[in-house]
Short mmCIF file of N, CA and C in Angstrom, two decimals:
data_model
loop_
_atom_site.label_atom_id
_atom_site.label_comp_id
_atom_site.label_asym_id
_atom_site.label_seq_id
_atom_site.Cartn_x
_atom_site.Cartn_y
_atom_site.Cartn_z
N MET M 60 45.03 5.88 -15.08
CA MET M 60 46.42 6.39 -14.13
C MET M 60 47.42 5.50 -15.34
N SER M 61 48.27 5.86 -15.94
CA SER M 61 49.83 4.72 -15.86
C SER M 61 50.72 3.34 -15.01
N SER M 62 50.89 3.06 -15.23
CA SER M 62 51.44 2.01 -14.30
C SER M 62 52.85 2.08 -13.34
N THR M 63 53.22 2.25 -12.44
CA THR M 63 54.04 2.71 -11.99
C THR M 63 55.40 2.04 -11.99
N SER M 64 56.77 2.02 -12.19
CA SER M 64 57.76 1.51 -12.39
C SER M 64 58.19 0.97 -10.65
N GLN M 65 59.10 -0.76 -11.04
CA GLN M 65 59.50 -1.39 -9.90
C GLN M 65 59.73 -0.38 -8.42
N LYS M 66 60.86 -0.08 -8.78
CA LYS M 66 61.66 1.38 -8.24
C LYS M 66 60.52 2.20 -7.45
N HIS M 67 59.73 2.60 -8.45
CA HIS M 67 59.15 3.84 -7.80
C HIS M 67 57.91 3.27 -6.61
N LYS M 68 57.92 1.94 -6.45
CA LYS M 68 57.09 1.22 -5.81
C LYS M 68 57.36 0.85 -5.18
N GLU M 69 58.78 0.89 -5.02
CA GLU M 69 60.00 0.44 -3.30
C GLU M 69 59.62 1.30 -2.82
N PHE M 70 59.95 2.99 -3.73
CA PHE M 70 60.28 3.97 -2.74
C PHE M 70 59.33 4.22 -2.01
N VAL M 71 57.87 4.14 -1.98
CA VAL M 71 56.91 4.81 -1.61
C VAL M 71 55.85 4.09 -0.41
N ALA M 72 56.56 2.24 -0.54
CA ALA M 72 56.22 1.26 0.30
C ALA M 72 57.13 1.77 2.24
N GLU M 73 57.82 2.47 1.94
CA GLU M 73 58.35 2.46 3.00
C GLU M 73 58.29 4.23 3.18
N PRO M 74 59.26 4.40 4.54
CA PRO M 74 60.44 5.50 4.65
C PRO M 74 61.13 5.92 4.39
N MET M 75 60.79 7.39 4.56
CA MET M 75 62.47 7.99 2.77
C MET M 75 63.45 7.46 4.23
N GLY M 76 63.55 7.76 5.05
CA GLY M 76 65.19 7.55 5.82
C GLY M 76 65.72 8.33 5.02
N GLU M 77 66.92 7.77 4.46
CA GLU M 77 68.08 8.71 3.73
C GLU M 77 68.89 8.18 2.79
N LYS M 78 67.93 7.76 2.23
CA LYS M 78 67.73 6.77 0.32
C LYS M 78 68.65 8.17 0.30
N PRO M 79 69.13 7.06 -0.92
CA PRO M 79 69.78 8.68 -2.04
C PRO M 79 68.45 9.13 -2.61
N VAL M 80 69.13 10.04 -3.86
CA VAL M 80 68.49 10.55 -4.75
C VAL M 80 68.31 9.08 -5.72
N MET M 81 69.01 8.34 -5.93
CA MET M 81 68.80 7.88 -7.38
C MET M 81 67.83 7.12 -6.86
N ALA M 82 66.89 6.67 -5.72
CA ALA M 82 66.37 6.34 -5.07
C ALA M 82 64.99 6.00 -5.91
N LEU M 83 64.58 7.46 -5.75
CA LEU M 83 63.54 8.01 -6.94
C LEU M 83 63.10 7.80 -8.14
N ALA M 84 61.78 7.51 -8.52
CA ALA M 84 61.33 6.94 -10.04
C ALA M 84 62.20 7.84 -10.74
N GLY M 85 62.59 8.32 -11.85
CA GLY M 85 62.89 9.35 -13.38
C GLY M 85 64.46 9.77 -12.83
N ILE M 86 65.07 8.87 -11.58
CA ILE M 86 65.89 9.11 -11.58
C ILE M 86 67.50 8.55 -11.62
N GLY M 87 68.20 8.70 -12.55
CA GLY M 87 68.67 8.29 -11.99
C GLY M 87 70.21 7.12 -12.34
N GLU M 88 71.74 7.15 -12.84
CA GLU M 88 72.98 7.94 -11.91
C GLU M 88 73.17 8.73 -13.11
N VAL M 89 72.71 9.55 -14.26
CA VAL M 89 73.21 10.57 -14.58
C VAL M 89 72.25 12.00 -13.87
N LEU M 90 71.14 11.72 -14.37
CA LEU M 90 70.58 12.86 -13.08
C LEU M 90 70.73 12.66 -11.62
N GLY M 91 70.86 10.72 -11.54
CA GLY M 91 71.28 11.36 -9.65
C GLY M 91 72.41 12.23 -9.29
N LYS M 92 73.43 12.21 -11.03
CA LYS M 92 74.72 12.34 -10.46
C LYS M 92 74.52 14.46 -10.67
N ARG M 93 73.98 14.12 -11.48
CA ARG M 93 73.71 16.45 -11.29
C ARG M 93 73.38 16.69 -10.59
N LEU M 94 71.52 15.53 -10.26
CA LEU M 94 71.78 16.61 -8.56
C LEU M 94 72.53 16.82 -7.53
N GLU M 95 73.03 15.45 -7.59
CA GLU M 95 74.36 15.54 -6.16
C GLU M 95 75.20 16.39 -6.22
N GLU M 96 75.77 17.75 -7.31
CA GLU M 96 76.60 18.29 -7.25
C GLU M 96 75.85 19.67 -7.14
N LYS M 97 75.35 19.47 -7.08
CA LYS M 97 73.82 20.81 -6.98
C LYS M 97 73.34 20.66 -5.63
N GLY M 98 73.60 19.40 -4.81
CA GLY M 98 73.88 19.50 -3.27
C GLY M 98 72.39 18.32 -3.61
N PHE M 99 71.95 17.85 -3.71
CA PHE M 99 70.32 17.30 -3.60
C PHE M 99 71.02 16.17 -3.93
N ASP M 100 71.57 15.27 -2.97
CA ASP M 100 72.48 14.08 -2.24
C ASP M 100 71.34 12.95 -2.37
N LYS M 101 70.44 13.52 -1.26
CA LYS M 101 69.09 12.20 -1.12
C LYS M 101 68.06 12.90 -1.32
N ALA M 102 67.19 11.65 -1.59
CA ALA M 102 65.77 11.73 -2.11
C ALA M 102 65.62 12.94 -1.21
N TYR M 103 65.82 12.98 0.86
CA TYR M 103 64.78 13.93 1.05
C TYR M 103 64.80 15.47 0.65
N VAL M 104 65.64 15.63 0.38
CA VAL M 104 66.61 16.87 -0.47
C VAL M 104 65.67 17.62 -1.47
N VAL M 105 65.15 16.20 -2.18
CA VAL M 105 64.29 16.53 -3.51
C VAL M 105 63.26 16.80 -2.94
N LEU M 106 62.77 15.95 -1.85
CA LEU M 106 61.02 16.77 -1.49
C LEU M 106 61.39 17.54 -0.55
N GLY M 107 62.42 18.30 -0.34
CA GLY M 107 62.11 19.45 0.06
C GLY M 107 61.51 20.01 -0.77
N GLN M 108 63.01 20.73 -1.73
CA GLN M 108 62.48 21.72 -2.84
C GLN M 108 61.27 21.18 -4.05
N PHE M 109 59.96 20.05 -3.06
CA PHE M 109 58.91 19.69 -3.28
C PHE M 109 58.07 20.26 -2.40
N LEU M 110 58.39 19.84 -1.51
CA LEU M 110 57.57 20.53 -0.27
C LEU M 110 57.58 21.79 -0.22
N VAL M 111 59.44 22.57 -1.21
CA VAL M 111 58.94 24.05 -1.29
C VAL M 111 57.54 25.07 -2.15
N LEU M 112 57.76 24.45 -2.81
CA LEU M 112 57.87 24.09 -4.93
C LEU M 112 55.94 23.99 -4.19
N LYS M 113 55.43 23.42 -2.47
CA LYS M 113 53.38 23.60 -2.81
C LYS M 113 52.91 22.03 -3.01
N LYS M 114 54.19 21.95 -3.44
CA LYS M 114 53.66 20.58 -4.05
C LYS M 114 53.24 20.16 -5.75
N ASP M 115 53.20 21.35 -6.57
CA ASP M 115 52.94 21.93 -7.74
C ASP M 115 53.51 21.07 -8.64
N GLU M 116 52.63 20.57 -9.73
CA GLU M 116 53.58 19.77 -10.47
C GLU M 116 53.82 20.47 -11.57
N GLU M 117 53.45 21.89 -11.70
CA GLU M 117 54.60 22.26 -13.34
C GLU M 117 55.43 23.37 -12.43
N LEU M 118 55.31 23.30 -11.90
CA LEU M 118 56.92 23.84 -10.74
C LEU M 118 58.04 23.33 -10.31
N PHE M 119 57.89 21.86 -10.07
CA PHE M 119 57.84 21.30 -9.86
C PHE M 119 59.03 20.80 -10.96
N ARG M 120 57.93 19.81 -12.00
CA ARG M 120 58.87 19.63 -13.61
C ARG M 120 59.70 20.51 -13.88
N ASP M 121 59.22 21.38 -13.63
CA ASP M 121 59.96 22.33 -14.17
C ASP M 121 61.27 22.95 -13.72
N TRP M 122 61.48 22.71 -12.20
CA TRP M 122 62.37 22.74 -11.32
C TRP M 122 63.57 21.52 -11.67
N LEU M 123 63.28 20.27 -12.17
CA LEU M 123 63.58 19.14 -11.57
C LEU M 123 64.54 19.70 -13.80
N LYS M 124 64.01 20.39 -14.26
CA LYS M 124 64.57 19.95 -15.69
C LYS M 124 65.25 21.23 -15.70
N ASP M 125 65.18 21.91 -14.94
CA ASP M 125 66.84 23.01 -15.08
C ASP M 125 68.02 23.17 -14.51
N THR M 126 67.12 22.01 -13.38
CA THR M 126 68.07 21.51 -12.42
C THR M 126 69.58 20.58 -12.86
N CYS M 127 68.55 19.42 -13.57
CA CYS M 127 69.36 18.48 -13.82
C CYS M 127 68.86 18.25 -15.26
N GLY M 128 67.91 19.18 -16.55
CA GLY M 128 68.09 18.00 -17.39
C GLY M 128 67.23 16.88 -17.84
N ALA M 129 65.96 16.39 -16.54
CA ALA M 129 64.94 15.91 -16.74
C ALA M 129 64.55 15.84 -17.31
N ASN M 130 64.02 15.33 -18.12
CA ASN M 130 62.75 14.76 -19.53
C ASN M 130 61.71 14.20 -19.25
N VAL M 131 60.56 15.35 -19.80
CA VAL M 131 59.34 15.28 -19.32
C VAL M 131 58.72 13.88 -18.93
N LYS M 132 58.95 12.48 -18.67
CA LYS M 132 58.85 11.03 -18.75
C LYS M 132 59.84 11.31 -17.56
N GLN M 133 61.23 11.40 -17.28
CA GLN M 133 61.55 11.49 -15.99
C GLN M 133 61.01 12.79 -15.11
N GLN M 134 60.86 13.90 -15.25
CA GLN M 134 59.66 14.60 -14.73
C GLN M 134 58.18 14.20 -14.00
N GLY M 135 57.84 13.76 -14.54
CA GLY M 135 56.61 12.87 -14.62
C GLY M 135 56.53 11.99 -13.49
N ASP M 136 57.70 10.91 -13.55
CA ASP M 136 58.21 9.99 -12.44
C ASP M 136 58.27 10.29 -11.96
N CYS M 137 59.28 10.94 -10.29
CA CYS M 137 59.85 11.74 -10.05
C CYS M 137 58.33 12.39 -9.00
N TYR M 138 57.53 13.73 -10.12
CA TYR M 138 56.79 13.86 -9.26
C TYR M 138 55.96 13.24 -8.66
N SER M 139 55.18 11.92 -9.24
CA SER M 139 54.60 10.95 -9.03
C SER M 139 55.12 9.68 -8.15
N CYS M 140 56.18 10.06 -7.57
CA CYS M 140 56.85 9.40 -6.73
C CYS M 140 56.71 9.96 -5.59
N LEU M 141 57.17 10.94 -5.40
CA LEU M 141 56.68 11.96 -4.26
C LEU M 141 55.43 11.96 -4.46
N ARG M 142 55.15 12.50 -4.67
CA ARG M 142 53.29 12.93 -5.00
C ARG M 142 52.62 12.01 -3.58
N GLU M 143 52.74 10.33 -4.59
CA GLU M 143 52.13 9.66 -3.54
C GLU M 143 52.97 8.99 -2.81
N TRP M 144 54.13 9.85 -2.27
CA TRP M 144 54.36 8.91 -0.73
C TRP M 144 54.10 10.31 0.20
N CYS M 145 54.13 11.24 -0.72
CA CYS M 145 53.57 12.22 1.10
C CYS M 145 52.32 12.38 1.54
N ASP M 146 51.23 11.37 0.09
CA ASP M 146 49.77 11.54 0.18
C ASP M 146 50.06 10.33 0.84
N SER M 147 50.89 9.57 1.37
CA SER M 147 51.57 8.04 2.43
C SER M 147 51.85 8.29 3.44
N PHE M 148 52.22 9.42 3.50
CA PHE M 148 53.43 9.93 4.55
C PHE M 148 53.38 10.91 5.88
N LEU M 149 52.97 12.22 4.60
CA LEU M 149 53.13 13.30 5.41
C LEU M 149 51.64 13.71 6.11
#
């Protein structure tokens, strides 16, 4: 398994609460602003989309790419972050 970032570790270590979308691994300022403009202002809103897509990696990656222009690494980082969070808290 690839190493995870500090951002990833911090995100999956605790309940999501009202964390901003930019708290997600793989989502920085540019992608965060694009997501916010489309109504995905909180991490839990992106989690909702992740769950609607039934935690399917390919569908989520495609959605992230189409919604905010995330590259392959950003897609993977965000997917892994949400997947691990779900495994811990759902």
